[in-house]
Short mmCIF file of C-alpha atoms and ligand atoms in Angstrom, two decimals:
data_model
loop_
_atom_site.label_atom_id
_atom_site.label_comp_id
_atom_site.label_asym_id
_atom_site.label_seq_id
_atom_site.Cartn_x
_atom_site.Cartn_y
_atom_site.Cartn_z
CA UNK A 1 -12.64 6.87 -17.39
CA UNK A 2 -12.47 4.47 -15.23
CA UNK A 3 -11.11 0.83 -15.41
CA UNK A 4 -13.39 -0.86 -12.79
CA UNK A 5 -16.73 0.10 -13.72
CA UNK A 6 -18.44 -3.16 -12.73
CA UNK A 7 -21.47 -3.71 -10.76
CA UNK A 8 -20.75 -3.69 -6.97
CA UNK A 9 -20.32 -7.62 -5.65
CA UNK A 10 -22.20 -7.61 -1.77
CA UNK A 11 -20.27 -10.23 0.02
CA UNK A 12 -21.32 -11.39 3.71
CA UNK A 13 -19.02 -13.21 6.51
CA UNK A 14 -20.81 -15.35 9.21
CA UNK A 15 -19.42 -16.61 13.04
CA UNK A 16 -16.87 -19.12 11.76
CA UNK A 17 -15.21 -22.24 13.13
CA UNK A 18 -11.50 -22.14 14.23
CA UNK A 19 -9.58 -20.53 11.08
CA UNK A 20 -6.05 -23.55 10.30
CA UNK A 21 -3.91 -23.83 7.75
CA UNK A 22 -0.61 -22.55 6.38
CA UNK A 23 -1.69 -19.78 3.64
CA UNK A 24 0.76 -17.80 1.16
CA UNK A 25 -0.49 -14.65 0.41
CA UNK A 26 0.88 -13.13 -2.64
CA UNK A 27 3.40 -10.45 -3.53
CA UNK A 28 4.20 -7.01 -1.49
CA UNK A 29 1.76 -4.40 -4.30
CA UNK A 30 4.53 -1.20 -3.19
CA UNK A 31 7.70 -3.79 -4.11
CA UNK A 32 5.42 -5.18 -6.92
CA UNK A 33 4.62 -1.77 -8.20
CA UNK A 34 8.20 -0.82 -8.22
CA UNK A 35 9.71 -3.86 -9.84
CA UNK A 36 7.39 -3.16 -13.45
CA UNK A 37 8.92 0.21 -13.11
CA UNK A 38 12.95 -0.11 -12.39
CA UNK A 39 12.91 -2.66 -14.50
CA UNK A 40 11.11 0.12 -17.62
CA UNK A 41 14.11 2.39 -16.12
CA UNK A 42 16.99 0.25 -16.56
CA UNK A 43 18.65 -0.64 -19.72
CA UNK A 44 18.38 -4.45 -20.97
CA UNK A 45 16.00 -7.36 -19.75
CA UNK A 46 14.62 -7.30 -15.61
CA UNK A 47 13.54 -10.73 -14.55
CA UNK A 48 10.66 -10.27 -11.73
CA UNK A 49 8.85 -13.57 -10.11
CA UNK A 50 6.15 -13.19 -7.56
CA UNK A 51 4.65 -10.05 -8.72
CA UNK A 52 1.06 -9.16 -7.38
CA UNK A 53 -1.22 -9.59 -10.28
CA UNK A 54 -3.76 -7.37 -8.81
CA UNK A 55 -5.47 -4.37 -10.96
CA UNK A 56 -3.56 -1.85 -9.21
CA UNK A 57 -0.19 -3.27 -10.57
CA UNK A 58 -1.14 -4.13 -13.72
CA UNK A 59 -2.54 -0.86 -14.84
CA UNK A 60 1.47 -0.09 -13.12
CA UNK A 61 2.50 -2.43 -16.28
CA UNK A 62 0.56 -1.47 -18.56
CA UNK A 63 1.18 2.29 -18.50
CA UNK A 64 5.43 1.13 -18.39
CA UNK A 65 4.44 -0.90 -21.72
CA UNK A 66 2.80 2.67 -23.03
CA UNK A 67 5.78 4.80 -22.04
CA UNK A 68 8.12 2.32 -24.13
CA UNK A 69 9.38 -0.79 -22.10
CA UNK A 70 8.09 -4.42 -23.25
CA UNK A 71 6.45 -6.10 -20.64
CA UNK A 72 5.64 -9.68 -20.65
CA UNK A 73 3.89 -12.62 -18.76
CA UNK A 74 5.94 -15.40 -18.65
CA UNK A 75 4.18 -17.31 -15.78
CA UNK A 76 2.20 -17.57 -12.30
CA UNK A 77 3.76 -14.05 -10.53
CA UNK A 78 6.44 -14.19 -13.59
CA UNK A 79 7.38 -11.06 -15.21
CA UNK A 80 9.68 -9.91 -18.16
CA UNK A 81 10.29 -6.15 -18.25
CA UNK A 82 12.77 -4.78 -21.38
CA UNK A 83 13.68 -1.39 -20.45
CA UNK A 84 14.14 1.73 -22.22
CA UNK A 85 16.41 3.56 -19.38
CA UNK A 86 16.23 6.78 -17.44
CA UNK A 87 15.36 9.25 -19.94
CA UNK A 88 14.46 6.74 -22.52
CA UNK A 89 10.91 7.07 -22.52
CA UNK A 90 8.23 7.35 -25.58
CA UNK A 91 5.48 9.54 -25.13
CA UNK A 92 1.82 8.20 -24.47
CA UNK A 93 -0.86 7.41 -27.71
CA UNK A 94 -3.43 7.96 -24.90
CA UNK A 95 -4.20 8.92 -21.21
CA UNK A 96 -2.57 6.55 -18.89
CA UNK A 97 -5.23 4.61 -16.63
CA UNK A 98 -4.16 3.54 -13.39
CA UNK A 99 -7.44 3.08 -11.47
CA UNK A 100 -7.23 2.57 -8.60
CA UNK A 101 -4.00 2.91 -7.33
CA UNK A 102 -2.31 5.96 -5.58
CA UNK A 103 1.09 4.30 -5.70
CA UNK A 104 1.08 3.52 -9.82
CA UNK A 105 -0.14 6.76 -10.64
CA UNK A 106 1.93 9.11 -8.11
CA UNK A 107 5.61 7.17 -8.90
CA UNK A 108 4.81 7.27 -12.72
CA UNK A 109 4.41 11.31 -12.45
CA UNK A 110 8.18 11.50 -10.69
CA UNK A 111 8.81 9.28 -13.11
CA UNK A 112 8.58 10.17 -16.40
CA UNK A 113 9.12 13.92 -15.31
CA UNK A 114 13.05 13.47 -16.75
CA UNK A 115 11.53 13.02 -20.11
CA UNK A 116 10.68 15.90 -21.93
CA UNK A 117 7.21 14.33 -23.18
CA UNK A 118 3.31 15.35 -22.36
CA UNK A 119 1.65 12.36 -20.63
CA UNK A 120 -2.14 12.82 -19.18
CA UNK A 121 -2.59 10.45 -16.01
CA UNK A 122 -6.20 9.48 -14.83
CA UNK A 123 -7.92 6.91 -12.90
CA UNK A 124 -11.20 5.60 -11.31
CA UNK A 125 -13.81 7.82 -8.94
CA UNK A 126 -11.62 7.02 -5.94
CA UNK A 127 -7.96 8.25 -7.65
CA UNK A 128 -9.90 11.42 -8.88
CA UNK A 129 -10.76 12.30 -5.50
CA UNK A 130 -7.21 11.81 -3.79
CA UNK A 131 -4.68 15.30 -3.54
CA UNK A 132 -2.00 14.75 -6.23
CA UNK A 133 -0.46 18.83 -5.26
CA UNK A 134 1.87 16.97 -2.63
CA UNK A 135 3.41 15.78 -5.98
CA UNK A 136 3.27 18.21 -8.42
CA UNK A 137 4.19 20.67 -5.79
CA UNK A 138 7.67 19.45 -6.20
CA UNK A 139 7.89 18.54 -9.89
CA UNK A 140 6.66 22.15 -11.05
CA UNK A 141 10.34 23.06 -8.21
CA UNK A 142 12.22 20.88 -10.99
CA UNK A 143 10.55 22.27 -13.57
CA UNK A 144 8.04 20.06 -14.73
CA UNK A 145 4.91 21.98 -16.44
CA UNK A 146 1.46 21.31 -15.47
CA UNK A 147 -0.17 21.45 -18.40
CA UNK A 148 -4.36 20.63 -17.39
CA UNK A 149 -6.05 19.22 -13.92
CA UNK A 150 -8.74 19.11 -12.63
CA UNK A 151 -9.59 21.61 -9.49
CA UNK A 152 -7.17 21.26 -6.61
CA UNK A 153 -4.56 19.75 -8.64
CA UNK A 154 -6.17 16.06 -9.37
CA UNK A 155 -6.67 13.70 -11.90
CA UNK A 156 -7.22 13.55 -15.02
CA UNK A 157 -3.80 15.62 -15.04
CA UNK A 158 -1.50 16.70 -18.30
CA UNK A 159 2.57 17.03 -17.52
CA UNK A 160 5.28 17.78 -20.21
CA UNK A 161 8.77 17.42 -18.76
CA UNK A 162 11.44 19.81 -19.51
CA UNK A 163 14.55 19.94 -21.55
CA UNK A 164 16.57 19.98 -18.76
CA UNK A 165 15.02 18.58 -15.19
CA UNK A 166 16.46 21.05 -12.19
CA UNK A 167 17.69 18.74 -9.15
CA UNK A 168 16.40 20.46 -5.45
CA UNK A 169 16.21 19.37 -2.03
CA UNK A 170 12.55 19.15 -0.94
CA UNK A 171 10.90 18.59 2.70
CA UNK A 172 7.98 16.53 2.49
CA UNK A 173 5.36 18.06 4.32
CA UNK A 174 3.96 14.56 5.04
CA UNK A 175 5.40 11.09 5.85
CA UNK A 176 4.68 9.41 2.68
CA UNK A 177 6.62 6.95 1.19
CA UNK A 178 4.37 7.81 -2.73
CA UNK A 179 6.19 11.54 -2.58
CA UNK A 180 9.44 10.25 -1.69
CA UNK A 181 9.42 8.37 -4.41
CA UNK A 182 7.81 10.88 -6.88
CA UNK A 183 10.75 13.00 -6.68
CA UNK A 184 13.52 10.12 -6.20
CA UNK A 185 12.50 8.76 -9.41
CA UNK A 186 12.40 12.00 -11.21
CA UNK A 187 15.72 12.76 -9.84
CA UNK A 188 16.67 9.88 -11.88
CA UNK A 189 16.44 12.56 -14.97
CA UNK A 190 18.18 15.79 -13.32
CA UNK A 191 21.90 16.75 -13.31
CA UNK A 192 23.45 16.52 -9.81
CA UNK A 193 22.02 15.55 -6.24
CA UNK A 194 18.41 15.20 -5.72
CA UNK A 195 17.42 15.24 -2.01
CA UNK A 196 14.38 14.30 -0.14
CA UNK A 197 14.01 15.13 3.96
CA UNK A 198 11.26 13.45 5.53
CA UNK A 199 10.72 13.75 9.21
CA UNK A 200 9.14 10.70 9.86
CA UNK A 201 11.02 7.62 8.24
CA UNK A 202 8.16 6.15 5.40
CA UNK A 203 8.80 2.33 3.73
CA UNK A 204 12.33 2.83 2.09
CA UNK A 205 11.54 0.23 -0.88
CA UNK A 206 12.29 2.67 -3.41
CA UNK A 207 15.67 3.71 -1.89
CA UNK A 208 16.42 -0.40 -1.28
CA UNK A 209 15.84 -0.89 -5.28
CA UNK A 210 17.42 2.12 -6.49
CA UNK A 211 20.79 0.45 -5.06
CA UNK A 212 19.56 -2.70 -5.96
CA UNK A 213 20.14 -1.99 -9.83
CA UNK A 214 22.61 -0.06 -9.38
CA UNK A 215 22.08 4.02 -8.41
CA UNK A 216 24.23 6.10 -6.18
CA UNK A 217 21.80 6.64 -3.23
CA UNK A 218 22.67 7.27 0.21
CA UNK A 219 20.62 7.43 3.36
CA UNK A 220 21.05 9.25 6.46
CA UNK A 221 19.55 9.87 9.65
CA UNK A 222 17.50 13.38 10.24
CA UNK A 223 16.37 14.13 13.26
CA UNK A 224 14.58 12.13 16.22
CA UNK A 225 12.39 9.71 13.14
CA UNK A 226 13.23 11.10 10.04
CA UNK A 227 15.59 10.37 7.04
CA UNK A 228 17.28 12.66 4.47
CA UNK A 229 17.80 10.63 0.83
CA UNK A 230 20.59 11.79 -1.83
CA UNK A 231 20.60 10.61 -4.90
CA UNK A 232 22.64 11.02 -7.26
CA UNK A 233 21.61 11.64 -10.59
CA UNK A 234 21.26 10.36 -14.28
CA UNK A 235 22.29 6.83 -13.63
CA UNK A 236 22.59 3.45 -15.99
CA UNK A 237 20.14 1.32 -14.29
CA UNK A 238 21.04 -2.12 -14.89
CA UNK A 239 18.44 -4.85 -14.61
CA UNK A 240 18.45 -6.75 -11.47
CA UNK A 241 16.21 -9.80 -10.61
CA UNK A 242 13.31 -8.88 -8.65
CA UNK A 243 12.21 -11.84 -6.03
CA UNK A 244 9.03 -10.15 -4.37
CA UNK A 245 8.00 -11.16 -1.30
CA UNK A 246 4.78 -11.62 0.65
CA UNK A 247 2.54 -8.41 1.32
CA UNK A 248 2.37 -7.75 5.01
CA UNK A 249 -0.42 -5.47 4.22
CA UNK A 250 -2.43 -8.69 2.76
CA UNK A 251 -0.80 -10.62 5.72
CA UNK A 252 -2.96 -8.78 8.01
CA UNK A 253 -6.20 -9.75 7.54
CA UNK A 254 -5.44 -13.63 7.84
CA UNK A 255 -3.50 -12.57 11.11
CA UNK A 256 -5.95 -10.69 12.53
CA UNK A 257 -8.59 -13.03 11.98
CA UNK A 258 -7.12 -16.09 13.55
CA UNK A 259 -6.74 -13.21 16.86
CA UNK A 260 -10.35 -12.71 17.02
CA UNK A 261 -11.89 -16.59 16.13
CA UNK A 262 -11.31 -18.80 18.82
CA UNK A 263 -9.01 -21.98 18.86
CA UNK A 264 -7.44 -20.38 15.34
CA UNK A 265 -3.80 -21.02 14.27
CA UNK A 266 -2.73 -19.56 11.16
CA UNK A 267 1.24 -19.81 9.48
CA UNK A 268 1.55 -17.12 6.91
CA UNK A 269 4.72 -18.19 5.02
CA UNK A 270 7.57 -15.86 3.93
CA UNK A 271 5.41 -12.11 4.66
CA UNK A 272 8.22 -9.66 4.43
CA UNK A 273 9.49 -8.02 7.66
CA UNK A 274 10.85 -4.91 7.20
CA UNK A 275 10.56 -2.66 10.17
CA UNK A 276 9.06 -0.04 8.69
CA UNK A 277 6.09 -1.87 6.99
CA UNK A 278 5.64 -3.99 10.83
CA UNK A 279 3.97 -1.63 12.94
CA UNK A 280 0.98 -3.55 13.10
CA UNK A 281 2.57 -6.65 14.13
CA UNK A 282 4.24 -4.51 16.73
CA UNK A 283 0.66 -3.41 18.50
CA UNK A 284 -1.01 -6.59 17.97
CA UNK A 285 2.36 -8.13 20.10
CA UNK A 286 1.65 -5.68 22.63
CA UNK A 287 -1.91 -6.64 22.65
CA UNK A 288 -1.24 -9.36 23.63
CA UNK A 289 -1.06 -11.94 20.84
CA UNK A 290 0.44 -14.97 20.02
CA UNK A 291 2.32 -13.76 17.33
CA UNK A 292 5.54 -15.46 16.00
CA UNK A 293 7.83 -14.95 13.16
CA UNK A 294 9.88 -18.30 11.99
CA UNK A 295 12.27 -19.16 9.73
CA UNK A 296 13.47 -15.83 9.68
CA UNK A 297 15.43 -15.46 6.54
CA UNK A 298 16.55 -12.60 3.22
CA UNK A 299 14.93 -13.34 0.29
CA UNK A 300 15.31 -11.07 -2.30
CA UNK A 301 17.65 -8.29 -0.17
CA UNK A 302 14.23 -7.96 2.53
CA UNK A 303 13.50 -9.96 5.77
CA UNK A 304 11.08 -12.65 5.25
CA UNK A 305 9.90 -14.69 7.99
CA UNK A 306 6.66 -17.52 8.16
CA UNK A 307 4.16 -16.12 10.94
CA UNK A 308 2.77 -17.75 13.52
CA UNK A 309 -0.75 -16.41 15.09
CA UNK A 310 -2.54 -18.09 17.58
CA UNK A 311 -5.66 -17.11 19.05
CA UNK A 312 -4.53 -15.48 22.22
CA UNK A 313 -7.60 -15.42 24.76
CA UNK A 314 -8.68 -11.07 24.80
CA UNK A 315 -6.22 -8.92 23.84
CA UNK A 316 -5.76 -6.06 25.85
CA UNK A 317 -6.81 -2.16 24.48
CA UNK A 318 -3.45 -0.13 23.86
CA UNK A 319 -2.85 3.39 22.69
CA UNK A 320 -1.24 3.79 19.35
CA UNK A 321 1.30 6.55 19.12
CA UNK A 322 1.71 8.87 16.23
CA UNK A 323 4.68 8.32 14.96
CA UNK A 324 4.06 4.73 14.54
CA UNK A 325 1.75 5.74 11.84
CA UNK A 326 3.63 5.35 8.66
CA UNK A 327 4.74 1.36 8.99
CA UNK A 328 1.19 0.66 9.61
CA UNK A 329 -0.47 3.08 7.27
CA UNK A 330 -2.75 0.81 5.84
CA UNK A 331 -3.48 -1.49 8.39
CA UNK A 332 -5.32 1.16 10.95
CA UNK A 333 -8.69 -0.36 9.48
CA UNK A 334 -8.49 -4.21 10.32
CA UNK A 335 -6.56 -2.74 13.63
CA UNK A 336 -10.15 -1.66 14.32
CA UNK A 337 -11.42 -4.60 14.10
CA UNK A 338 -8.38 -6.67 16.32
CA UNK A 339 -9.68 -3.38 19.06
CA UNK A 340 -13.35 -4.06 18.69
CA UNK A 341 -12.62 -7.78 20.24
CA UNK A 342 -9.74 -6.31 22.86
CA UNK A 343 -10.55 -5.41 25.97
CA UNK A 344 -10.31 -1.68 26.67
CA UNK A 345 -10.88 1.60 24.50
CA UNK A 346 -7.81 1.53 22.05
CA UNK A 347 -6.84 4.63 20.79
CA UNK A 348 -5.07 5.13 17.48
CA UNK A 349 -4.02 8.69 17.62
CA UNK A 350 -2.61 11.17 14.42
CA UNK A 351 -4.42 9.32 11.95
CA UNK A 352 -4.88 12.25 9.43
CA UNK A 353 -3.35 10.38 6.45
CA UNK A 354 -5.88 7.97 6.18
CA UNK A 355 -8.31 10.72 5.48
CA UNK A 356 -6.93 10.53 1.35
CA UNK A 357 -6.49 7.15 1.01
CA UNK A 358 -9.09 4.74 -1.47
CA UNK A 359 -12.06 6.67 0.70
CA UNK A 360 -11.54 8.44 4.23
CA UNK A 361 -10.62 5.21 6.31
CA UNK A 362 -11.16 7.20 8.95
CA UNK A 363 -14.60 7.48 8.40
CA UNK A 364 -15.51 4.50 6.94
CA UNK A 365 -13.81 2.80 9.78
CA UNK A 366 -15.84 4.18 12.14
CA UNK A 367 -19.28 3.91 10.11
CA UNK A 368 -18.40 0.66 9.19
CA UNK A 369 -17.49 -0.07 13.34
CA UNK A 370 -20.87 1.43 13.94
CA UNK A 371 -22.87 -1.23 10.86
CA UNK A 372 -21.40 -4.19 12.94
CA UNK A 373 -22.46 -2.53 16.76
CA UNK A 374 -19.44 -1.42 18.04
CA UNK A 375 -18.86 1.26 20.02
CA UNK A 376 -16.54 4.14 18.82
CA UNK A 377 -15.22 7.54 17.93
CA UNK A 378 -13.47 10.10 15.92
CA UNK A 379 -11.65 12.88 17.93
CA UNK A 380 -9.32 15.23 16.02
CA UNK A 381 -7.15 12.71 13.53
CA UNK A 382 -7.81 9.72 16.32
CA UNK A 383 -9.72 7.27 16.64
CA UNK A 384 -11.40 5.20 19.45
CA UNK A 385 -12.40 1.89 19.84
CA UNK A 386 -14.24 0.45 22.78
CA UNK A 387 -13.80 -3.03 22.88
CA UNK A 388 -16.25 -5.01 24.46
CA UNK A 389 -15.40 -8.54 24.01
CA UNK A 390 -17.47 -9.14 21.51
CA UNK A 391 -19.60 -7.79 18.48
CA UNK A 392 -23.28 -7.64 17.33
CA UNK A 393 -23.07 -8.00 13.88
CA UNK A 394 -26.11 -7.96 11.30
CA UNK A 395 -25.54 -3.85 9.24
CA UNK A 396 -24.05 -3.74 6.19
CA UNK A 397 -20.47 -2.02 5.72
CA UNK A 398 -20.01 0.75 3.09
CA UNK A 399 -16.91 0.64 1.68
CA UNK A 400 -16.67 3.65 -1.15
CA UNK A 401 -14.50 2.06 -3.82
CA UNK A 402 -11.96 0.77 -0.95
CA UNK A 403 -10.04 -2.69 -0.83
CA UNK A 404 -9.11 -2.45 2.67
CA UNK A 405 -12.27 -1.26 4.45
CA UNK A 406 -14.03 -4.75 2.42
CA UNK A 407 -11.31 -6.80 3.42
CA UNK A 408 -11.50 -5.55 7.25
CA UNK A 409 -14.88 -5.60 7.50
CA UNK A 410 -15.30 -9.38 6.63
CA UNK A 411 -12.46 -9.90 9.02
CA UNK A 412 -15.07 -8.32 11.49
CA UNK A 413 -17.85 -10.48 10.37
CA UNK A 414 -16.04 -13.86 11.12
CA UNK A 415 -16.76 -13.03 14.77
CA UNK A 416 -19.59 -11.10 15.39
CA UNK A 417 -23.12 -12.66 16.56
CA UNK A 418 -25.09 -12.08 13.44
CA UNK A 419 -23.98 -12.12 10.07
CA UNK A 420 -21.94 -8.62 8.40
CA UNK A 421 -22.57 -8.13 4.95
CA UNK A 422 -19.93 -5.74 3.09
CA UNK A 423 -21.55 -3.45 -0.03
CA UNK A 424 -19.16 -4.09 -2.27
CA UNK A 425 -15.97 -6.07 -2.48
CA UNK A 426 -15.11 -6.14 -6.12
CA UNK A 427 -12.46 -3.50 -5.11
CA UNK A 428 -10.67 -6.54 -3.36
CA UNK A 429 -9.25 -7.59 -6.75
CA UNK A 430 -6.84 -4.29 -6.55
CA UNK A 431 -4.35 -5.91 -3.73
CA UNK A 432 -5.51 -9.39 -3.09
CA UNK A 433 -7.60 -11.55 -6.14
CA UNK A 434 -6.97 -14.25 -4.13
CA UNK A 435 -8.31 -13.18 -0.43
CA UNK A 436 -11.92 -14.88 -0.62
CA UNK A 437 -11.08 -18.05 -1.85
CA UNK A 438 -7.57 -18.54 1.06
CA UNK A 439 -9.79 -17.43 3.86
CA UNK A 440 -12.49 -19.99 2.80
CA UNK A 441 -9.19 -21.80 2.88
CA UNK A 442 -8.65 -21.79 6.32
CA UNK A 443 -12.34 -22.10 7.32
CA UNK A 444 -13.60 -18.38 6.86
CA UNK A 445 -17.54 -18.19 5.72
CA UNK A 446 -17.63 -15.47 3.37
CA UNK A 447 -20.61 -16.00 0.98
CA UNK A 448 -20.25 -13.99 -1.78
CA UNK A 449 -20.91 -13.64 -5.72
CA UNK A 450 -17.10 -14.33 -6.49
O1 LIG X 1 4.63 4.20 -1.35
C1 LIG X 1 4.19 3.25 -1.32
O2 LIG X 1 3.94 1.73 -2.07
C2 LIG X 1 2.49 3.51 -0.66
C3 LIG X 1 2.67 4.21 0.61
C4 LIG X 1 1.43 4.74 1.27
O3 LIG X 1 1.07 5.68 0.86
P1 LIG X 1 1.73 7.34 1.04
O4 LIG X 1 2.97 6.92 1.01
O5 LIG X 1 0.12 8.20 0.74
O6 LIG X 1 1.73 7.11 2.86
C5 LIG X 1 0.42 3.47 1.88
O7 LIG X 1 -0.46 4.07 2.54
C6 LIG X 1 0.23 2.80 0.30
O8 LIG X 1 -0.44 2.00 0.10
C7 LIG X 1 1.39 2.44 -0.75
C1 LIG X 2 -3.05 3.10 0.69
C2 LIG X 2 -3.31 2.31 -0.32
O1 LIG X 2 -2.59 2.36 -1.70
P1 LIG X 2 -2.66 3.24 -2.51
O2 LIG X 2 -2.10 4.53 -2.15
O3 LIG X 2 -1.44 3.23 -4.33
O4 LIG X 2 -3.63 3.82 -3.62
C3 LIG X 2 -3.38 0.89 0.29
O5 LIG X 2 -3.32 0.23 -0.72
O6 LIG X 2 -4.16 0.98 1.42
#
């Protein structure tokens, strides 16, 4: 089963004039999934504004409805969820289809754990390849039964929640907000305290939203870069309004575009600047990019700012340390694009998690750079990109059902000598449905049958 079985849509981007304008990218994908999930777990009505209406999030909304919540669209980005409470989910009539979304599927495995119901999780060919054992391991420790799963614990898989969930202390084997969130969401349904330890801090939107909805959660530092999160189970979550700020992972594309197309100057408005999400902006500044936060403010419990970016001449190559990976995990493909135009060799260290995203992003980026004529190599879990200040273009990039690969290479083609072709841009709709009109509105030349 696939929610996205349509024909591939090829595209090409070409050398573009200076990019200009003030733009607003859609709502943050991580916060949007969580807004619908927490709205479902609260008793009463949660009002959401700025929700990302991308396919990943819409699939989460449909899954919440299938579990008993009333999920309604009131207007553009404006949604209302009438929740059923922690432990109040009903068994869905059929399998839940999460399409392309790791976040939706993994968080909702945790969410259903505290309910004595049987639920089947499925997704598209990309999601069916991704590892789910990392979620099943802690959930099994809590008493969840894996009734059925594809080889290696992959989708499609069926879970059955126990009558009484056991709270656990779990040390996550990888820095992953999805593992952390699945354990904490399951912990809501367990009596007593559920503790999650991560050696490297990952994005903290779940912890923030738990507090926002009235759960008791405490966060302490753990080791040099880690955190220990303790949650008191079985709270009554109270509905709370949510305003979703603009997604820094989407803002990354126009920002890098402005840094590689000479003469550009743009502002991206209302971007979330949560420090656990801004590794890319820090790295670009280290490379010499002129990036300024203007009108910094707090909106809906998150820091946001308007981000002004000016073409800054040739960027400098840098070494990106492995401990920065969690705060810029989805941004490495587009950082590789910036690195292609920098002076010297950029080394991005510790990228093993990139191999288990919508595609093997380490390989997909390396092959895409090859197609664009950019010298690069993979050494262990590191990616090295030799910046030449220019790139030939001309080839075709394979996107492997991966929205970020598609958007990153469309950005690269805005500054290559020959146009750069991308085999399929349809998956951009999972996270950034307005990408093409937004980029074209700033002056980007992108040809696609969309
Ligand atoms: O929790 C989240 O919303 C996300 C966590 C990250 O995944 P991992 O937890 O697998 O690192 C990230 O890559 C994904 O896009 C969104
Ligand atoms: C990895 C991503 O998302 P997910 O894990 O939700 O599929 C992403 O959006 O880059």
